[in-house]
XYZ file of C-alpha atoms in Angstrom:
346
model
C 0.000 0.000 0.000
C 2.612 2.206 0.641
C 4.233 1.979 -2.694
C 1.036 3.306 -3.910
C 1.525 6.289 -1.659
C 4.476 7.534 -3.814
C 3.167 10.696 -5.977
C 3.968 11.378 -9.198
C 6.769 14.230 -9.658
C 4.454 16.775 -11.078
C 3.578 19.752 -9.840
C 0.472 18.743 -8.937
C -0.653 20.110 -5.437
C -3.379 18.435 -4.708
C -2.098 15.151 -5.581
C 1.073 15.252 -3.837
C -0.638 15.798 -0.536
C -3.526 13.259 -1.592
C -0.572 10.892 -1.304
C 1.200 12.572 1.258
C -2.091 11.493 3.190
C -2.060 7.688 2.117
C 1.380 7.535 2.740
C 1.012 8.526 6.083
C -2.447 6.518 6.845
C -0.673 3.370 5.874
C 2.519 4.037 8.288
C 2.823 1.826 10.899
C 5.139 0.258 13.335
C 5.940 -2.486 10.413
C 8.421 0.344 9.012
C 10.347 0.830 11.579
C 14.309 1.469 11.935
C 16.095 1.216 8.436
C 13.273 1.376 6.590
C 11.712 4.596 8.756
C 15.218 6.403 7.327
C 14.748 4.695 3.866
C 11.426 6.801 4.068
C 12.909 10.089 5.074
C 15.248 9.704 2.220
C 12.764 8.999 -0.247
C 10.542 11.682 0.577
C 13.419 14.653 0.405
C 14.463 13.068 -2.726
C 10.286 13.786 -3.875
C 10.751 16.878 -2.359
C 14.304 17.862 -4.442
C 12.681 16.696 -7.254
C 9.770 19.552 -7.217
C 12.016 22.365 -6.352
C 14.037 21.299 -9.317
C 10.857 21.589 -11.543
C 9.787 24.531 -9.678
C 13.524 26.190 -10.664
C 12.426 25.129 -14.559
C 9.270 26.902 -14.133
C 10.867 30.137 -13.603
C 13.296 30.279 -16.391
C 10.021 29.294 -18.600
C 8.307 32.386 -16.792
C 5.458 29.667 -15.713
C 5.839 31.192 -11.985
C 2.262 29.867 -10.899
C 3.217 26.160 -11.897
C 7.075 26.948 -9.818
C 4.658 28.515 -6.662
C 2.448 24.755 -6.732
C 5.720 23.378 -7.241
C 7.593 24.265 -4.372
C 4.376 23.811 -2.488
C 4.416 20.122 -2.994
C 8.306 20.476 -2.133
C 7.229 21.732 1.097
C 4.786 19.273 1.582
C 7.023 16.305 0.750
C 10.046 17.466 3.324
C 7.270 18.066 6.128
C 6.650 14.506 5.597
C 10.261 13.485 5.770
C 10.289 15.522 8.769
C 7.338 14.007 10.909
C 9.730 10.888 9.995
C 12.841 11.735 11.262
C 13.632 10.706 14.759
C 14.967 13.340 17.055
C 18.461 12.241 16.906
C 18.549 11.024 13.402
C 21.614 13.202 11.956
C 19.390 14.084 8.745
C 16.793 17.031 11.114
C 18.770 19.556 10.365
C 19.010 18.847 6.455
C 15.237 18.319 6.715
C 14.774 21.696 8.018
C 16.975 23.152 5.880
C 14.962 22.266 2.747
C 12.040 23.258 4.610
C 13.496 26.952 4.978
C 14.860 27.177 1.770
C 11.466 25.998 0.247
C 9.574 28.787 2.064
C 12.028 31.263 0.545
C 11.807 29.829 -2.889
C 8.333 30.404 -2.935
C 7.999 33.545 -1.036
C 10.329 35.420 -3.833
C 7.576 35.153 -6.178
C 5.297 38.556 -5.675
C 6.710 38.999 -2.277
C 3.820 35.724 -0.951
C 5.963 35.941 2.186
C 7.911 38.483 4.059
C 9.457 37.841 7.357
C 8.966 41.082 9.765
C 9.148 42.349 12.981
C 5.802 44.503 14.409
C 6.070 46.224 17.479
C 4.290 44.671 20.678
C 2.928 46.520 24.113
C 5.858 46.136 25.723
C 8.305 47.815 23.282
C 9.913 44.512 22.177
C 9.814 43.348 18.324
C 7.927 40.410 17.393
C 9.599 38.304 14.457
C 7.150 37.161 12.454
C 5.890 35.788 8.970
C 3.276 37.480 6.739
C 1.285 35.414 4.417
C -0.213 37.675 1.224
C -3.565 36.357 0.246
C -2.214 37.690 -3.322
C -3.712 40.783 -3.876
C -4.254 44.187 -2.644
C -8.346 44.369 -2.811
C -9.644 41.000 -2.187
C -10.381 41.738 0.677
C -9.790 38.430 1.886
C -10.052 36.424 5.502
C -6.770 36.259 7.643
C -5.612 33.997 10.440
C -3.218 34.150 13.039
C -1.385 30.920 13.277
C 0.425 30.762 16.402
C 3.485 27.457 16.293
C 3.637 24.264 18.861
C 6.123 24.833 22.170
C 8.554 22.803 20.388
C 8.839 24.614 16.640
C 9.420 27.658 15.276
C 7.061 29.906 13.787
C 9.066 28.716 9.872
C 8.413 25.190 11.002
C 4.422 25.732 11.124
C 4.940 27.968 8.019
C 6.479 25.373 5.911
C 3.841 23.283 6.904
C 0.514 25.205 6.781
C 1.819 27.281 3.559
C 0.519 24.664 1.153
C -2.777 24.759 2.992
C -3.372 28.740 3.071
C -1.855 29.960 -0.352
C -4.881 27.901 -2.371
C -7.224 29.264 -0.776
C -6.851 33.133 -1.143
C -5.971 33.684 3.113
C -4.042 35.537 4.144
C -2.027 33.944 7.834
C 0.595 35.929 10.433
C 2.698 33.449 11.635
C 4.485 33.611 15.207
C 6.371 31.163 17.077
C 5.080 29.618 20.696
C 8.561 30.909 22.397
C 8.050 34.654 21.326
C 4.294 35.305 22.693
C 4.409 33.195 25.643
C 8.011 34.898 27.070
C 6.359 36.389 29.868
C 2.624 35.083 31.943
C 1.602 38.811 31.239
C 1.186 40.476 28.004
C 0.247 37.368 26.056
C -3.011 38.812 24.465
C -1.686 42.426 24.119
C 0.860 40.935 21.818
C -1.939 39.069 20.136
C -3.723 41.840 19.534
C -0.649 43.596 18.544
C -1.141 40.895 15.452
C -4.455 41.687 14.837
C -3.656 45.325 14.674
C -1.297 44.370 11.738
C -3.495 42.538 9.711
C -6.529 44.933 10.253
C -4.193 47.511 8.402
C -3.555 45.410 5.282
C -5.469 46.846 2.885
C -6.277 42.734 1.514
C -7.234 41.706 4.745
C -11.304 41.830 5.544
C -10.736 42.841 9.335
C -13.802 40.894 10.271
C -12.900 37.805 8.906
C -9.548 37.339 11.296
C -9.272 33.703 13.025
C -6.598 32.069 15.415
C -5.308 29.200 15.296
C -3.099 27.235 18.328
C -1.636 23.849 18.987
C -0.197 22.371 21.882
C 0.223 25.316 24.611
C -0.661 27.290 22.060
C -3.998 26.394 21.784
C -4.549 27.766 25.117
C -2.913 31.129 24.032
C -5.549 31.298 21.253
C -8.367 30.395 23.683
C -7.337 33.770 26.060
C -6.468 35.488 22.857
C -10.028 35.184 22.026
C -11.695 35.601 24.960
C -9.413 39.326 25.238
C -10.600 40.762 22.197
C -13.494 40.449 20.250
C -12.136 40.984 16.710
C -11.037 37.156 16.690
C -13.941 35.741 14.268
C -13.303 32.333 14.734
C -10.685 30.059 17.210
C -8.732 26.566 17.131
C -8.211 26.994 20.240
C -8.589 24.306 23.740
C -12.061 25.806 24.869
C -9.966 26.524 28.359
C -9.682 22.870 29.130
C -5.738 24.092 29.521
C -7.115 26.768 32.226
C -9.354 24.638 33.611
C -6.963 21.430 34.495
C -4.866 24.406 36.098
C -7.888 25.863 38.200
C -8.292 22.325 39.448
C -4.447 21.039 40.127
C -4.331 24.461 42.670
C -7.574 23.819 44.347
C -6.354 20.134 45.145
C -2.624 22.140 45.712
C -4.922 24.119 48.566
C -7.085 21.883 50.120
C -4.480 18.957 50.015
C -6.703 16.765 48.376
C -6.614 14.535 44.810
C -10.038 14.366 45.097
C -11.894 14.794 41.592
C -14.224 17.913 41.432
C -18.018 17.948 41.280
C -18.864 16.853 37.666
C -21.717 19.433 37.978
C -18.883 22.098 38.683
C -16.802 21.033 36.094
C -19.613 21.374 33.729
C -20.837 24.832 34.860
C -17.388 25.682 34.274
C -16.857 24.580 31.176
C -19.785 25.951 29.926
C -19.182 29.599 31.409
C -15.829 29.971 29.727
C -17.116 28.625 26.315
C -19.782 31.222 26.520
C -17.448 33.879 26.817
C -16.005 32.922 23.587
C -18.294 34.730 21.166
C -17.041 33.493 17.432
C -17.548 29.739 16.728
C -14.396 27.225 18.324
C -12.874 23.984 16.862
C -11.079 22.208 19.401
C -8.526 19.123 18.175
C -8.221 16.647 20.637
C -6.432 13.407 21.198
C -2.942 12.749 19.606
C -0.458 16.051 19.866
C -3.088 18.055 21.815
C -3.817 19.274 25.222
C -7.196 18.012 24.814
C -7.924 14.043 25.466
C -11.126 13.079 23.486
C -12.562 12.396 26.683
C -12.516 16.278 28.003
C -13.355 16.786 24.630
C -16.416 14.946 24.180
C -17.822 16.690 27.777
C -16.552 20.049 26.178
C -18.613 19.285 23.234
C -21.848 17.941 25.383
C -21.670 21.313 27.322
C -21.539 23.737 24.627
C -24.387 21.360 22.473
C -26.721 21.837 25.313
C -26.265 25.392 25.421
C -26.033 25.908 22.053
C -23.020 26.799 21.250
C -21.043 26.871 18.083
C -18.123 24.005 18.935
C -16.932 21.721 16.854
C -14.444 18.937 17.726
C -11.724 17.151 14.991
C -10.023 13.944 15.852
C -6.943 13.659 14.029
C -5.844 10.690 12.158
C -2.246 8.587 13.795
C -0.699 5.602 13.414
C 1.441 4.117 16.178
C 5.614 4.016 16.243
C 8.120 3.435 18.520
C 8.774 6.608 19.804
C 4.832 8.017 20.084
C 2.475 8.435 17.319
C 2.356 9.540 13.608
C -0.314 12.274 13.064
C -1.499 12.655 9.201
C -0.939 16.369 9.287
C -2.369 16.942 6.149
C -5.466 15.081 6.032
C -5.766 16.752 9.562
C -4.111 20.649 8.685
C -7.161 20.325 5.390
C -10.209 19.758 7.811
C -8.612 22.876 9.976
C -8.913 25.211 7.121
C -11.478 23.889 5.556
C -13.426 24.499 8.918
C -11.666 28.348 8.960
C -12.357 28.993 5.546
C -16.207 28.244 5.840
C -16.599 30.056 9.522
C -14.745 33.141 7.962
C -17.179 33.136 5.019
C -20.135 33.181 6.899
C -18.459 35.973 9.668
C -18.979 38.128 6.157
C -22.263 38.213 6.297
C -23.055 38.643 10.071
């Protein structure tokens, strides 16, 4: 099955990460050690192989077939990475190709510009900006906000060939450089939105968030602080929450669990506070289990709020589990781009 995984050399987006998908549904703990490296290989070969044609493209002066091109480049390597084990000597090649990829692409029409905005505190943020490809489309924007172990050009190189089809514009920011202090966190959030409300592309009602790991709980505050945020991946405060609870047991100098009927009240008064619809991943990678999920979800139902939860595809390995990023990163922004649609209208 995994030989039919292997995508043509085309610059096809959409079926590079159709197989990027298969590929990575198929994985399991039967390809292990050599052949787990044999993979890695073979998928920075794929992805050499479409920054070549994407380097043809341009001297042909076919620069939207080299854009797709070095899209599925990016797409292959972030394969190659979710392969490589942590000490595996080939990480830093990996990323390498992954950063030269996003520069590749962002030469054409300036798609990407790394930049530093100001934040409430005086310090600069570093940053990536994400052109939806036009100066009056007036086009949805997200703030995509990286896991507490990668760099904001690590989700870039990833999420890039999700965004730039579908006319979005994103502001990318690493985990390390919002979170730096407990204070200030949303300020410098909002210092983002202030950014992409003054693009003259950017609709500045149609702005989401989006957060993984610890960030996810950033984007939940973010959007609870200020109501321009139109729509949130976020943890629905479950992050909060299992914090609230570990210092009342801290207190009282019990492990006892709380009241479900607290919990649930809870639960239920933060969510309302969120006021744009919520998507909440759970299970795998996230701070989320599917079981606080699921009660998350049961809460906002019966109160009628808009939450949706996504379950994200893995397969088991040695050293954790293998998420399908880009079946999972497609249901993300497929869920953003419809919820920033209908914000138009509202």
């Amino acid at each position: 099955m995994l030989r039919a995984a292997w995508p043509e050399v085309t610059d096809n987006l959409e079926s590079t990460r159709r197989s990027a998908a298969l590929f990575m549904d198929n994985f399991s703990r039967r390809y292990e050690a050599t052949s787990r490296r044999h993979f890695v290989v073979r998928w920075k070969h794929i992805g050499d192989a479409h920054c070549l044609f994407g380097d043809l493209n341009v001297e042909r002066g076919a620069f939207d077939a080299a854009a797709e091109s070095w899209l599925c480049a990016l797409t292959a390597f972030e394969v190659a990475r979710r392969l490589v084990g942590n000490d595996d000597s080939q990480t830093g090649d990996v990323l390498a190709k992954l950063e030269a990829g996003i520069s590749h692409f962002g030469s054409l029409e300036q798609r990407v510009r790394r930049l530093e905005i100001a934040s409430w505190d005086g310090r600069k943020l570093p940053a990536y900006y994400v052109s939806a490809g036009g100066p009056n489309l007036c086009a949805p924007a997200v703030i995509c906000i990286s896991r507490e172990d990668e760099t904001g050009a690590m989700l870039l190189g990833r999420l890039l060939p999700v965004i730039a089809s579908r006319r979005m514009a994103a502001f990318v920011v690493a985990y390390d450089d919002v979170s730096t202090g407990r204070h200030g966190q949303s300020e410098i959030i909002s210092s983002c939105l202030d950014y992409l409300s003054a693009q003259q592309e950017v609709d500045a009602s149609r702005i989401g968030i989006y957060g993984e790991g610890l960030s996810a709980a950033l984007a939940t505050d973010s959007a609870l602080a200020d109501r321009r945020i139109a729509a949130a991946i976020c943890d629905g405060g479950i992050w909060n929450w299992a914090r609230t609870k570990a210092s009342i047991s801290w207190i009282t100098g019990t492990s006892h669990p709380l009241d479900d009927q607290l919990a649930s009240a809870h639960r239920s008064r933060l969510a309302r506070r969120l006021k744009c619809p919520i998507l909440v991943v759970v299970g795998g990678h996230s701070i989320v289990s599917v079981a606080e999920g699921v009660k998350l979800q049961s809460d906002c139902t019966a109160a009628r709020i808009d939450l949706k939860l996504l379950m994200p595809r893995l397969a088991s390995i040695s050293d954790g589990e293998f998420e399908n990023f880009a079946a999972c990163d497609e249901d993300i922004f497929a869920w953003l781009e419809h919820k920033l649609a209908r914000a138009t209208a509202l």
